Amino acid sequence: MVAGLAGLYTGQRVNFFMWLSGGANHAPPARRTALWLAALAALAILPYVRVAELPFISDDYIQIFLGWKYGAVSGWRDLALDPLYRCRSTSLVMSYWTWRFFDLNPLAYYSSSILLHVFNTWLVFGLGAWRFVGWRLSALAAGFFAVFEGHQEAVIWYAALPELLVFFFSVSTFLLWILWLQSGCARWRHYLCALAGFFLALASKESSVVIVPLLFAATLLERAHLRRALLLWLPFVSLAVFYALSIHASRSEHLFYHDGTFSLTAFFLKTLTISTGRLFWVWGYAGLLALLLFRPAHWMRTLSIAAVWIVITFLPYSFLTYMPRVPSRHTYLASAGLALIVAAGALAFRWRMAEKHPWALPALATLLVVHNCGYVLTRKHAQFKERAEPTEKLLNLARRTPGTIYLHCFPYGGEVAELALEVSGVKSRKQLVIGGTPPPDAESYCLGSVDDHIRAGAPLPSAGSL
């Protein structure tokens, strides 16, 4: 698959700065492509330079524990029999090897997520290999995708690692399929690598099935060798159908069929509409407005491609029942479509303003980077520190307490508390009692004070509640 993608970034030897400023719409010169990729990597890292200050956050401990349980080769048989976590195999294997090399250093885990975000940003840039996107558009789209604050949870929260991996393998599959189509369906290594990439995407998360309709849409748009391409699209359909049927056949053992996470009867149109509206705020609406006002060449085609991408990639998450919108970590794949709209709007803006106001686009780009990075580095960073606080408080209490701990008011549930103690090696699960009235001399955990509840004669909050 890596070999199949290697040809994305070669192109004619035109002046790099002429290309970047809009004088050419083909690939940047091969010698200088590395500079652009390095710039994109720097942009992708910039919003997350403060992650070194963060400890693990709630479900991170579950992710690491599952990596212990399933990530080694000896655990793969049990992993294959688990109807939920076999769909997250790639993230569990990655978590296991991160632990093997770096033990429990949070910075190593966060760095691996950020590195995946860099690779995914490069894949957005790679969309320029598709003639219906082009390199100028994909370059600006990748820059926006790198710093966009809307999907920050997928990068900062290590437990959201499957989102990064399903993006990597799904978009790799899409790009390889495009390269195969544009070769006249002649480069079989691209097709076979696309098939392998799709298999790895399915092993990353259930939402990977969205790549099948995206491949279909791209095939219809390309039109050339349509009958042959659709025939060879069927193996992807077959894999997706088998994948879905295997999940449904295991529904009696599958957690998500019983915990109220999603429902096929959910009002998905409402969730889809609200989520799309939130995704566009604020730069998506600005890009859309620029396209409607300036109407550059092929603007409707770009808008249509982006709209199809967003709707299709949002659909699997629109059946969630625990909130009326798609959580930010689940917007990661859809935000690539948003990036195309923002980039197209920026190019339209530059085309209209370039002659009289050549400084306008650089100023706008600076504002975009400062706004998105500043928001992640301040408000979102503070929120993640706050989310990490309950678990850190529990671990600190466990380190200074020789005996049993009675747990009350823990916001993330008993399983997170138990695994935080076990993974960190501070205490075993048996030394934690969830709920109940502790003895007078026992150590208790609560976000407030258990002693205050007792002195006031109020009932103790139940475990897992605030």
PDB file of N, CA and C in Angstrom, residues 18 72 93 183 224 330 419 460:
ATOM      1  N   MET A  18       5.632  29.718  -8.025  1.00  0.00           N
ATOM      2  CA  MET A  18       4.607  29.982  -9.035  1.00  0.00           C
ATOM      3  C   MET A  18       3.429  29.037  -8.852  1.00  0.00           C
ATOM      4  N   ALA A  72      -0.907  -8.198  21.391  1.00  0.00           N
ATOM      5  CA  ALA A  72       0.161  -9.151  21.072  1.00  0.00           C
ATOM      6  C   ALA A  72      -0.372 -10.263  20.173  1.00  0.00           C
ATOM      7  N   VAL A  93      -3.403  -3.127  18.351  1.00  0.00           N
ATOM      8  CA  VAL A  93      -2.026  -3.558  18.059  1.00  0.00           C
ATOM      9  C   VAL A  93      -1.067  -2.379  18.218  1.00  0.00           C
ATOM     10  N   SER A 183      -5.346   5.475 -14.322  1.00  0.00           N
ATOM     11  CA  SER A 183      -4.401   4.731 -15.161  1.00  0.00           C
ATOM     12  C   SER A 183      -5.124   3.934 -16.240  1.00  0.00           C
ATOM     13  N   ALA A 224     -14.671   6.831 -17.341  1.00  0.00           N
ATOM     14  CA  ALA A 224     -13.877   5.984 -18.230  1.00  0.00           C
ATOM     15  C   ALA A 224     -13.831   4.552 -17.704  1.00  0.00           C
ATOM     16  N   HIS A 330     -15.673  12.152  16.015  1.00  0.00           N
ATOM     17  CA  HIS A 330     -16.246  11.428  14.881  1.00  0.00           C
ATOM     18  C   HIS A 330     -16.372  12.305  13.629  1.00  0.00           C
ATOM     19  N   LEU A 419      -9.609   0.092  35.808  1.00  0.00           N
ATOM     20  CA  LEU A 419      -8.515  -0.098  34.866  1.00  0.00           C
ATOM     21  C   LEU A 419      -7.436   0.962  35.017  1.00  0.00           C
ATOM     22  N   LEU A 460     -25.303   9.374  50.204  1.00  0.00           N
ATOM     23  CA  LEU A 460     -24.104   9.374  49.350  1.00  0.00           C
ATOM     24  C   LEU A 460     -24.523   9.223  47.901  1.00  0.00           C
TER      25      LEU A 460
END
